[in-house]
XYZ file of C-alpha atoms in Angstrom:
658
model
C 14.363 -9.756 -0.947
C 14.310 -8.965 2.767
C 12.188 -11.396 4.737
C 9.924 -8.690 6.127
C 8.965 -7.666 2.586
C 7.498 -10.988 1.483
C 4.838 -13.444 2.644
C 4.346 -17.088 1.631
C 1.034 -18.753 2.530
C -0.278 -22.228 1.713
C -3.539 -24.123 1.955
C -3.767 -27.872 2.405
C -3.947 -29.554 -0.951
C -7.371 -31.072 -1.469
C -8.182 -34.702 -2.131
C -9.894 -34.888 -5.509
C -12.583 -37.504 -4.990
C -15.375 -34.929 -5.330
C -16.000 -31.233 -5.935
C -14.883 -28.688 -3.313
C -17.256 -28.066 -0.417
C -17.641 -25.201 2.021
C -14.912 -26.570 4.293
C -12.440 -26.531 1.404
C -13.444 -22.965 0.595
C -13.034 -21.916 4.232
C -9.399 -23.046 4.433
C -8.610 -21.428 1.100
C -10.399 -18.218 1.990
C -8.402 -17.832 5.211
C -5.210 -18.059 3.160
C -6.526 -15.616 0.556
C -7.543 -13.030 3.172
C -4.166 -13.404 4.906
C -2.317 -12.872 1.609
C -4.426 -9.844 0.681
C -3.861 -8.371 4.141
C -0.107 -8.634 3.617
C -0.436 -7.012 0.184
C -2.254 -4.137 1.866
C 0.886 -3.678 3.956
C 3.094 -3.463 0.885
C 4.474 -6.996 0.942
C 5.083 -9.222 -2.031
C 3.140 -12.444 -1.549
C 3.059 -15.988 -2.865
C -0.137 -17.947 -2.328
C -0.101 -21.703 -3.008
C -3.052 -24.065 -3.253
C -3.683 -27.247 -5.187
C -4.818 -30.867 -5.216
C -3.630 -34.147 -3.694
C -4.092 -36.765 -6.398
C -2.431 -40.026 -5.307
C -3.301 -42.826 -2.907
C -5.482 -45.840 -2.350
C -8.729 -43.941 -1.847
C -8.445 -42.194 -5.207
C -7.523 -45.452 -6.946
C -10.641 -47.088 -5.499
C -12.866 -44.136 -6.410
C -11.512 -44.110 -9.958
C -12.157 -47.833 -10.317
C -15.715 -47.410 -9.052
C -16.219 -44.657 -11.655
C -14.818 -46.868 -14.416
C -11.883 -44.535 -15.136
C -8.127 -44.727 -14.862
C -6.849 -42.657 -11.898
C -5.266 -39.845 -13.938
C -8.407 -39.309 -16.030
C -10.443 -39.398 -12.824
C -8.438 -36.683 -11.043
C -8.185 -34.567 -14.201
C -11.978 -34.446 -14.181
C -12.154 -32.789 -10.734
C -9.348 -30.223 -10.955
C -11.345 -27.698 -13.065
C -14.108 -27.753 -10.413
C -11.656 -26.455 -7.816
C -10.269 -23.770 -10.082
C -13.772 -22.644 -11.036
C -14.913 -22.247 -7.422
C -11.691 -20.463 -6.467
C -12.169 -18.048 -9.361
C -15.812 -17.426 -8.455
C -14.823 -16.580 -4.891
C -11.984 -14.274 -6.015
C -9.271 -16.541 -4.567
C -6.112 -14.841 -5.876
C -3.694 -17.771 -5.704
C -0.311 -17.571 -7.444
C 0.195 -21.251 -8.213
C -2.033 -24.320 -8.313
C 0.061 -27.401 -7.584
C -0.938 -30.947 -8.483
C 0.893 -33.929 -7.017
C 0.795 -35.522 -10.461
C 2.890 -32.628 -11.831
C 6.100 -33.941 -13.386
C 8.312 -31.494 -11.470
C 6.727 -32.512 -8.182
C 7.199 -36.233 -8.891
C 10.900 -35.820 -9.690
C 11.515 -33.586 -6.651
C 9.841 -36.063 -4.270
C 11.997 -38.861 -5.659
C 15.087 -36.686 -5.148
C 13.990 -36.048 -1.562
C 13.551 -39.797 -0.912
C 17.047 -40.535 -2.261
C 18.596 -37.810 -0.097
C 17.029 -39.109 3.114
C 17.787 -42.727 2.237
C 21.446 -41.936 1.568
C 21.841 -40.159 4.895
C 20.257 -43.031 6.813
C 16.856 -41.545 7.654
C 14.982 -44.120 5.539
C 15.278 -47.917 5.835
C 13.350 -50.986 4.585
C 11.338 -53.248 6.905
C 7.812 -54.682 7.206
C 4.727 -52.754 8.306
C 2.123 -54.711 10.216
C -0.827 -52.830 11.619
C -4.003 -50.823 11.024
C -4.631 -48.453 8.120
C -7.475 -46.006 7.382
C -8.056 -45.850 3.655
C -10.435 -42.893 3.940
C -7.802 -40.667 5.588
C -4.758 -42.482 4.132
C -3.429 -42.773 7.680
C -1.694 -45.421 9.784
C -3.481 -45.976 13.102
C -2.193 -47.609 16.260
C -4.433 -49.520 18.643
C -3.434 -47.144 21.443
C -4.915 -44.193 19.546
C -8.466 -45.450 19.768
C -10.696 -48.037 21.283
C -11.179 -51.435 19.668
C -14.492 -51.606 17.826
C -15.653 -54.954 16.423
C -12.079 -56.118 16.135
C -10.399 -53.057 14.635
C -9.487 -49.591 15.943
C -11.476 -46.626 14.685
C -9.691 -43.901 12.776
C -9.247 -41.000 15.253
C -10.042 -38.509 12.463
C -13.030 -39.860 10.516
C -14.294 -42.505 12.951
C -14.351 -45.307 10.372
C -13.099 -48.815 10.962
C -9.560 -49.492 9.794
C -8.059 -52.415 7.874
C -5.271 -54.675 9.084
C -2.362 -54.813 6.647
C 1.048 -56.438 6.578
C 3.470 -55.543 3.824
C 7.046 -54.645 3.064
C 7.652 -50.949 3.524
C 10.254 -48.224 3.700
C 10.277 -46.373 7.012
C 11.250 -42.831 7.930
C 13.070 -42.590 11.297
C 10.442 -40.400 12.898
C 11.375 -41.596 16.393
C 14.835 -40.059 16.007
C 13.270 -36.577 15.837
C 11.067 -36.786 18.933
C 13.348 -34.761 21.215
C 14.115 -32.182 18.528
C 10.411 -31.685 17.876
C 9.618 -31.213 21.559
C 12.446 -28.729 21.930
C 11.205 -26.827 18.878
C 7.643 -26.608 20.242
C 9.047 -25.327 23.540
C 11.256 -22.670 21.948
C 8.595 -21.616 19.394
C 5.341 -21.330 21.397
C 3.560 -19.614 18.498
C 4.473 -22.272 15.921
C 0.965 -23.742 16.160
C -2.093 -21.592 16.771
C -4.422 -21.804 18.622
C -2.514 -22.882 21.715
C -4.906 -25.765 22.415
C -3.750 -27.457 19.229
C -0.103 -26.995 20.204
C -0.807 -28.717 23.519
C -2.457 -31.632 21.703
C 0.578 -32.069 19.475
C 3.028 -31.914 22.380
C 1.008 -34.534 24.241
C 1.015 -36.833 21.221
C 4.776 -36.538 20.663
C 5.534 -36.989 24.364
C 3.624 -40.271 24.310
C 6.342 -41.656 22.015
C 6.887 -41.567 18.266
C 7.253 -44.688 16.140
C 9.002 -44.775 12.804
C 6.662 -43.907 9.934
C 5.916 -46.167 6.974
C 6.406 -44.063 3.840
C 5.823 -46.568 1.053
C 3.194 -49.074 -0.060
C 3.413 -52.198 -2.205
C -0.312 -53.015 -2.347
C -1.127 -49.601 -3.835
C -0.040 -48.823 -7.399
C -1.397 -45.283 -7.850
C 1.333 -43.028 -6.518
C 4.847 -41.726 -7.135
C 7.171 -44.670 -7.894
C 9.624 -45.148 -5.053
C 13.095 -44.369 -6.441
C 15.261 -47.428 -7.195
C 12.550 -49.857 -6.064
C 9.658 -50.056 -8.503
C 7.724 -52.480 -6.304
C 6.906 -49.585 -3.957
C 5.061 -46.283 -4.322
C 5.582 -43.308 -2.005
C 3.075 -43.069 0.875
C 0.585 -40.367 -0.043
C 1.370 -38.050 2.899
C 5.133 -38.192 2.265
C 4.273 -37.237 -1.308
C 1.664 -34.549 -0.515
C 3.431 -32.628 2.252
C 6.398 -31.951 0.016
C 4.216 -29.901 -2.339
C 4.897 -26.874 -0.126
C 8.555 -26.868 -1.163
C 8.421 -28.489 -4.617
C 5.888 -25.891 -5.867
C 8.415 -23.103 -5.253
C 11.360 -24.904 -6.803
C 13.000 -27.226 -4.266
C 14.953 -30.053 -5.877
C 14.640 -28.653 -9.394
C 18.121 -27.324 -10.112
C 19.836 -23.964 -9.881
C 17.291 -22.195 -12.075
C 14.586 -22.538 -9.415
C 16.828 -22.548 -6.345
C 16.692 -18.748 -6.165
C 12.900 -18.814 -6.158
C 12.883 -21.401 -3.383
C 15.295 -19.404 -1.242
C 13.188 -16.292 -1.814
C 10.001 -17.809 -0.385
C 10.882 -20.594 2.038
C 10.190 -20.910 4.938
C 6.444 -20.407 4.630
C 5.053 -17.644 6.817
C 1.643 -19.268 7.207
C 0.308 -22.761 6.524
C -3.470 -23.130 6.892
C -5.174 -26.439 7.673
C -8.134 -28.033 9.438
C -7.615 -29.706 12.790
C -8.161 -33.197 11.349
C -4.777 -33.083 9.572
C -2.739 -31.384 12.290
C -0.651 -34.486 13.080
C 0.633 -34.742 9.538
C 1.559 -31.049 9.444
C 2.765 -30.511 12.998
C 4.662 -33.799 13.529
C 5.535 -35.541 10.257
C 6.143 -32.396 8.211
C 8.521 -30.667 10.671
C 10.447 -33.934 11.070
C 10.744 -34.248 7.271
C 12.092 -30.693 7.101
C 14.550 -31.256 9.924
C 15.840 -34.347 8.138
C 16.151 -32.307 4.934
C 18.122 -29.544 6.637
C 15.407 -26.976 5.907
C 13.891 -24.362 8.249
C 10.379 -24.946 9.541
C 7.381 -22.775 8.605
C 6.688 -19.842 10.910
C 3.059 -20.529 11.776
C 0.621 -23.420 11.395
C -2.904 -22.013 11.636
C -5.236 -24.849 12.616
C -8.891 -23.948 12.217
C -11.936 -25.769 13.516
C -14.541 -27.652 11.552
C -17.647 -26.248 9.934
C -20.457 -28.280 11.464
C -23.800 -29.210 9.985
C -25.931 -30.275 12.909
C -23.621 -32.110 15.293
C -21.233 -33.435 12.650
C -18.220 -31.984 10.898
C -18.798 -31.168 7.245
C -16.990 -33.651 4.988
C -17.376 -35.310 1.626
C -17.072 -38.761 3.182
C -19.984 -38.070 5.555
C -22.133 -36.721 2.721
C -23.258 -33.554 4.551
C -21.455 -30.945 2.521
C -22.681 -27.482 1.529
C -22.004 -26.621 -2.110
C -20.231 -23.235 -2.312
C -21.430 -22.758 -5.891
C -25.050 -22.803 -4.752
C -24.226 -20.080 -2.202
C -22.333 -18.104 -4.835
C -25.237 -18.168 -7.268
C -27.732 -17.014 -4.627
C -25.711 -14.544 -2.539
C -22.555 -13.681 -4.512
C -18.931 -14.157 -3.492
C -18.238 -11.252 -1.151
C -21.181 -11.693 1.257
C -20.287 -15.376 1.699
C -16.614 -14.467 2.161
C -17.615 -11.956 4.839
C -19.887 -14.391 6.672
C -17.265 -17.145 6.791
C -14.595 -14.777 8.082
C -16.798 -12.899 10.588
C -19.083 -15.572 11.973
C -16.899 -18.676 11.983
C -14.312 -18.453 14.763
C -11.029 -19.716 13.369
C -10.073 -21.174 16.762
C -13.052 -23.497 17.213
C -15.750 -25.532 15.509
C -18.593 -23.401 14.154
C -22.098 -24.281 12.955
C -23.291 -23.200 9.530
C -26.881 -22.082 9.003
C -28.316 -20.428 5.900
C -30.523 -18.321 8.174
C -27.469 -16.871 9.916
C -25.843 -16.068 6.582
C -28.946 -14.224 5.390
C -29.254 -12.297 8.664
C -25.622 -11.203 8.411
C -26.119 -10.015 4.826
C -29.314 -8.156 5.629
C -28.378 -6.616 8.959
C -24.611 -6.110 8.900
C -23.833 -5.639 5.225
C -27.003 -4.106 3.783
C -28.167 -2.097 6.821
C -25.000 -1.184 8.713
C -22.618 -0.582 5.813
C -24.541 -0.409 2.538
C -27.246 1.929 3.824
C -24.658 4.181 5.440
C -22.940 4.700 2.088
C -26.239 5.189 0.298
C -27.564 7.740 2.813
C -24.381 9.807 2.625
C -24.391 9.928 -1.179
C -28.119 10.574 -1.552
C -28.122 13.323 1.075
C -24.990 15.003 -0.294
C -26.354 15.039 -3.840
C -29.705 16.341 -2.615
C -27.931 19.476 -1.367
C -25.539 19.749 -4.347
C -22.500 18.562 -2.379
C -20.594 16.302 -4.793
C -17.013 17.333 -4.025
C -16.325 16.688 -0.352
C -13.120 18.259 0.902
C -11.224 17.939 4.197
C -11.741 20.177 7.230
C -8.738 21.503 9.131
C -10.695 22.154 12.320
C -12.963 19.315 13.425
C -15.883 19.586 15.802
C -15.615 17.587 19.024
C -17.699 14.657 17.785
C -15.795 14.419 14.490
C -12.492 14.575 16.341
C -13.603 11.758 18.641
C -14.669 9.718 15.608
C -11.260 10.180 13.958
C -9.412 9.258 17.153
C -11.459 6.095 17.504
C -10.751 5.350 13.857
C -7.023 5.401 14.587
C -7.520 3.110 17.584
C -9.670 0.754 15.518
C -7.069 0.494 12.740
C -4.409 -0.391 15.315
C -6.527 -3.061 17.004
C -7.849 -4.442 13.716
C -4.288 -4.807 12.436
C -3.148 -6.646 15.552
C -5.931 -9.196 15.216
C -5.365 -9.640 11.479
C -1.628 -10.159 12.002
C -2.523 -12.914 14.463
C -4.930 -14.398 11.865
C -7.928 -13.863 14.150
C -10.104 -12.518 11.343
C -13.376 -12.972 13.224
C -12.158 -10.816 16.118
C -10.784 -8.159 13.756
C -14.091 -7.908 11.913
C -15.997 -7.667 15.190
C -13.845 -4.665 16.148
C -14.341 -3.058 12.755
C -18.117 -3.459 13.006
C -18.137 -1.688 16.353
C -16.611 1.247 14.542
C -19.152 1.021 11.708
C -21.920 1.212 14.321
C -20.195 4.237 15.831
C -20.095 5.967 12.436
C -23.806 5.296 12.026
C -24.430 6.722 15.492
C -22.351 9.819 14.676
C -24.269 10.344 11.448
C -27.674 9.994 13.114
C -26.805 12.112 16.140
C -25.685 15.054 13.992
C -28.817 14.940 11.792
C -27.095 16.264 8.660
C -30.455 16.488 6.860
C -31.236 19.349 9.258
C -27.737 20.845 9.215
C -27.947 21.188 5.441
C -30.547 23.919 6.047
C -29.243 25.465 9.253
C -25.438 25.051 9.222
C -24.029 24.163 5.765
C -20.421 24.227 7.008
C -21.078 21.666 9.739
C -23.196 19.682 7.269
C -20.162 19.397 4.981
C -17.979 18.333 7.901
C -20.369 15.517 8.882
C -20.414 14.284 5.286
C -16.617 14.573 5.063
C -16.030 12.721 8.345
C -18.388 9.943 7.296
C -16.682 9.645 3.901
C -13.257 9.444 5.535
C -14.593 6.710 7.816
C -16.016 4.808 4.841
C -12.686 5.173 3.032
C -10.844 3.552 5.954
C -13.489 0.854 6.348
C -13.303 -0.053 2.655
C -9.521 -0.400 2.675
C -9.498 -2.574 5.787
C -12.334 -4.740 4.444
C -10.738 -5.166 1.020
C -8.960 -8.442 1.917
C -12.323 -9.895 2.960
C -14.613 -8.412 0.282
C -12.369 -7.204 -2.548
C -14.977 -6.558 -5.245
C -17.525 -4.842 -3.019
C -14.928 -2.653 -1.354
C -13.549 -1.598 -4.723
C -17.133 -0.590 -5.577
C -17.330 1.422 -2.363
C -14.044 3.177 -3.100
C -15.239 3.882 -6.616
C -18.384 5.526 -5.205
C -16.033 7.905 -3.355
C -13.857 8.328 -6.494
C -10.864 6.811 -4.686
C -8.327 5.323 -7.074
C -7.549 1.808 -5.908
C -3.946 0.687 -6.253
C -1.604 -1.705 -4.456
C 2.110 -1.111 -4.704
C 5.179 -2.848 -3.242
C 6.583 -1.096 -0.175
C 3.398 0.996 0.061
C 1.975 0.199 3.506
C -1.619 1.367 3.364
C -2.364 0.135 6.884
C 0.388 2.238 8.454
C -0.890 5.300 6.607
C -4.405 4.729 7.946
C -3.124 4.663 11.538
C -2.199 8.345 11.354
C -4.423 9.623 8.548
C -5.237 13.298 9.079
C -8.501 12.898 7.158
C -7.239 15.247 4.474
C -8.699 13.571 1.387
C -11.100 15.043 -1.127
C -13.895 12.769 -2.346
C -16.014 13.100 -5.466
C -19.291 11.369 -4.668
C -20.649 9.394 -7.595
C -24.425 9.311 -8.066
C -25.993 6.323 -6.323
C -27.152 3.742 -8.873
C -27.730 0.588 -6.835
C -27.331 -0.714 -3.315
C -23.906 -2.010 -2.373
C -25.526 -5.104 -0.851
C -28.892 -6.598 -1.656
C -30.878 -8.117 1.176
C -31.700 -11.780 0.571
C -35.303 -12.442 -0.265
C -36.389 -14.451 2.734
C -39.518 -16.419 1.972
C -41.526 -17.270 5.072
C -43.477 -20.458 4.533
C -46.801 -20.245 6.304
C -48.630 -23.501 6.843
C -52.387 -22.997 6.475
C -54.336 -23.508 9.684
C -56.427 -26.654 9.605
C -59.641 -27.363 11.478
C -61.782 -30.453 11.626
C -65.420 -29.532 10.888
C -68.624 -31.409 10.215
C -69.474 -31.340 6.541
C -73.194 -30.833 5.961
C -72.861 -32.413 2.535
C -71.687 -35.857 3.613
C -72.065 -35.888 7.367
C -68.366 -36.785 7.766
C -65.448 -34.834 9.182
C -63.480 -32.831 6.611
C -60.189 -30.901 6.769
C -60.606 -27.278 5.731
C -57.347 -25.450 4.992
C -57.045 -21.878 6.179
C -59.856 -22.029 8.693
C -59.123 -19.704 11.628
C -58.156 -21.292 14.932
C -61.015 -20.755 17.366
C -58.522 -20.443 20.232
C -56.927 -17.343 18.659
C -57.051 -14.259 20.913
C -58.285 -11.830 18.270
C -58.319 -8.046 18.450
C -60.369 -5.714 16.321
C -58.799 -3.291 13.858
C -59.804 -0.451 16.182
C -57.658 -2.003 18.908
C -54.663 -2.271 16.597
C -54.875 1.344 15.436
C -54.477 2.468 19.044
C -50.873 1.182 19.029
C -48.367 3.682 17.629
C -45.422 1.830 16.057
C -42.653 4.339 15.362
C -39.208 3.935 13.780
C -36.298 5.232 15.866
C -32.516 4.895 16.143
C -30.535 3.847 19.215
C -28.099 6.685 19.910
C -26.962 5.665 23.392
C -26.833 2.345 25.234
C -25.685 1.884 28.836
C -25.916 -1.037 31.238
C -28.180 -0.986 34.294
C -26.180 -1.869 37.394
C -29.060 -3.506 39.234
C -29.903 -5.859 36.367
C -27.975 -8.362 34.249
C -30.648 -8.226 31.523
C -31.490 -4.553 31.017
C -29.997 -1.834 28.844
C -30.977 1.830 29.266
C -31.370 3.191 25.736
C -31.754 6.679 24.326
C -33.851 6.521 21.168
C -33.887 9.261 18.512
C -37.435 9.621 17.146
C -36.649 12.548 14.849
C -39.150 15.376 15.174
C -40.807 13.484 18.035
C -37.696 13.907 20.185
C -35.478 11.513 22.126
C -36.837 9.042 24.643
C -35.413 6.707 27.263
C -36.474 3.079 26.929
C -35.317 0.101 29.007
C -34.954 -3.197 27.172
C -33.993 -6.654 28.466
C -31.745 -7.772 25.599
C -28.358 -7.610 27.298
C -27.805 -11.341 26.785
C -28.257 -11.045 23.020
C -26.492 -7.786 22.108
C -23.371 -5.896 23.080
C -23.745 -2.136 23.557
C -21.842 -1.426 20.332
C -24.108 -3.755 18.383
C -27.173 -1.688 19.308
C -25.800 1.835 18.920
C -26.719 3.211 15.498
C -29.339 0.514 14.837
C -32.762 1.591 13.573
C -35.681 -0.337 15.033
C -39.428 -0.358 15.589
C -40.839 0.851 18.933
C -44.215 1.005 20.660
C -44.320 4.786 21.080
C -47.487 5.313 23.116
C -46.944 2.694 25.806
C -47.718 4.059 29.276
C -44.444 4.998 31.063
C -43.401 2.621 33.803
C -40.668 2.527 36.439
C -38.038 -0.193 36.134
C -35.167 -0.607 38.676
C -35.249 3.085 39.475
C -35.538 4.380 35.886
C -38.529 5.391 33.782
C -39.073 3.548 30.518
C -41.080 5.424 27.873
C -41.929 2.844 25.261
C -41.071 -0.654 24.125
C -38.477 -1.969 21.675
C -39.717 -4.828 19.450
C -37.772 -8.069 19.052
C -38.324 -11.608 17.855
C -36.430 -14.672 19.051
C -34.619 -17.144 16.830
C -34.517 -20.908 17.333
C -31.696 -20.503 19.860
C -33.591 -17.971 21.956
C -31.455 -15.025 20.793
C -33.269 -11.712 20.360
C -33.501 -10.399 16.780
C -34.237 -6.702 16.418
C -37.403 -5.777 14.507
C -36.585 -3.181 11.858
C -37.571 -1.915 8.417
C -36.175 -3.064 5.096
C -34.494 0.241 4.257
C -33.490 3.306 6.238
C -36.350 5.748 6.796
C -36.395 9.054 8.737
C -36.585 8.655 12.491
C -40.141 9.249 13.695
C -41.718 7.441 10.710
C -44.935 5.676 11.713
C -45.495 2.034 10.796
C -48.841 1.766 9.012
């Protein structure tokens, strides 16, 4: 098969000392989205994930649990497969380092390198981190109470001295540096590449690849006193899983898929993948993978999320409360793959409610409900498009091009940001044309607005399918679009030049595409110390009003007109770095200009098409040379970012809040 027609992606294999956490899911989800994106472009893909099951840490954990190591790891493997299935992770093969084929292939690899002189026996004396199964030099970290700290997990290391087999890593230093120089995109992001180059330039020492004090591992070939060092064992899964070292029958499969197109990992294991692994491959006479994608950590508070630190988020709890696709979307959109990102439940719920339910789900629902209301169920194409529809289609083509570029560079968060700007534009187009009025005054233009919006939704659903496969298949089904992937069928290329010539059969709306999370606000009752006439002592009375409250009467409140409107235009104000000049559609009440100081919290595209709540009868006032005719309502989150006040579901512009 031609190289351009296939795509091989791997995740790190996960250490089975506990169930998978959100960090494990994040790595795996990146690989899944990348594979699905390639499928969308007509490529045949192979997606590998699995578990790392050998080493000292697992042996110790098994002993603490009162189990033999194999029984212990067997217990955790189903937990990974269950979570991957729940989150629609469409892997092709789940490798385990205890697999018989893997064990034999690793032993064959050891023999090959030993015979050619890349492996020799000596004595290792130095520091070792059991938690990360890593050898640590004093130069890598400061001395802390007598021992260096592990540069990855921060734990103290143990001093060991034992006979060991060594891989001649130092012999590959110059070749590695030359490879990094000639392949500047081998490691992304670039900051990680620079870190690796700096480490290798500081000088490589030969790597211990066997242990005698550990018994749980692959027996070292021809020397039963040793077991293979866990990283020398684990890294080879990427080639053994596709047939390396397993005879002619699987050689064709190996040659079909290797080298890997993308290997995904967290930044804590970059050294193993960007230094040891390429050197192993060079020694084996095998080509190196095309791209190592090194993502940041998910942080809880100020710490990275990890099982060893005990601050993990259980993905099954999120799945049960929010479902797979909304969590998939949040992780891909709001966690920047190039840097560390915090995780907050509140942010997840805001993204589901605002971006998925309001921006996308409500758009689909409004189109279908309105079309059915006026007996428009079969929506055909229009050969001649009005100016606004033509502009929308042209921007759709531009968006597909830009989205594809970002996805091909594995910058999913940037791609989704670009797509959401287009979704906001579609909402703005829909609102500005007021199809609920056109249905009565200009049926032909009404049909064109519905058709243009449906074509936009069709494109959006296809591009979002790698991120939210089930929900986007539901969206396509609502448009009666038959969903099918086929080899050599490049859907993305077709979208770049789509003439918007499809016919859609709109299915009756039965339920919302996305449900807003039920956010329970916990209100602490006000407490006041009062004198109790019964006992003469002070008592705490829950719910007593605070006497310092600046109360207003109901008559005062009814003077304020709170009206729902939609932002249809948003421009910056040159004389201010805080203000936007907004045009707000209030339906039958007309369009008004309002100035709002939320420039630090929102981009222009994020506001256009959004429906919010406004003080309608506020006295006009001049601001930096412009007149503002009302006030837009916002709240601020714990970080000081403005959050737009809105209603739970779309209502007609001009609706009064009562």
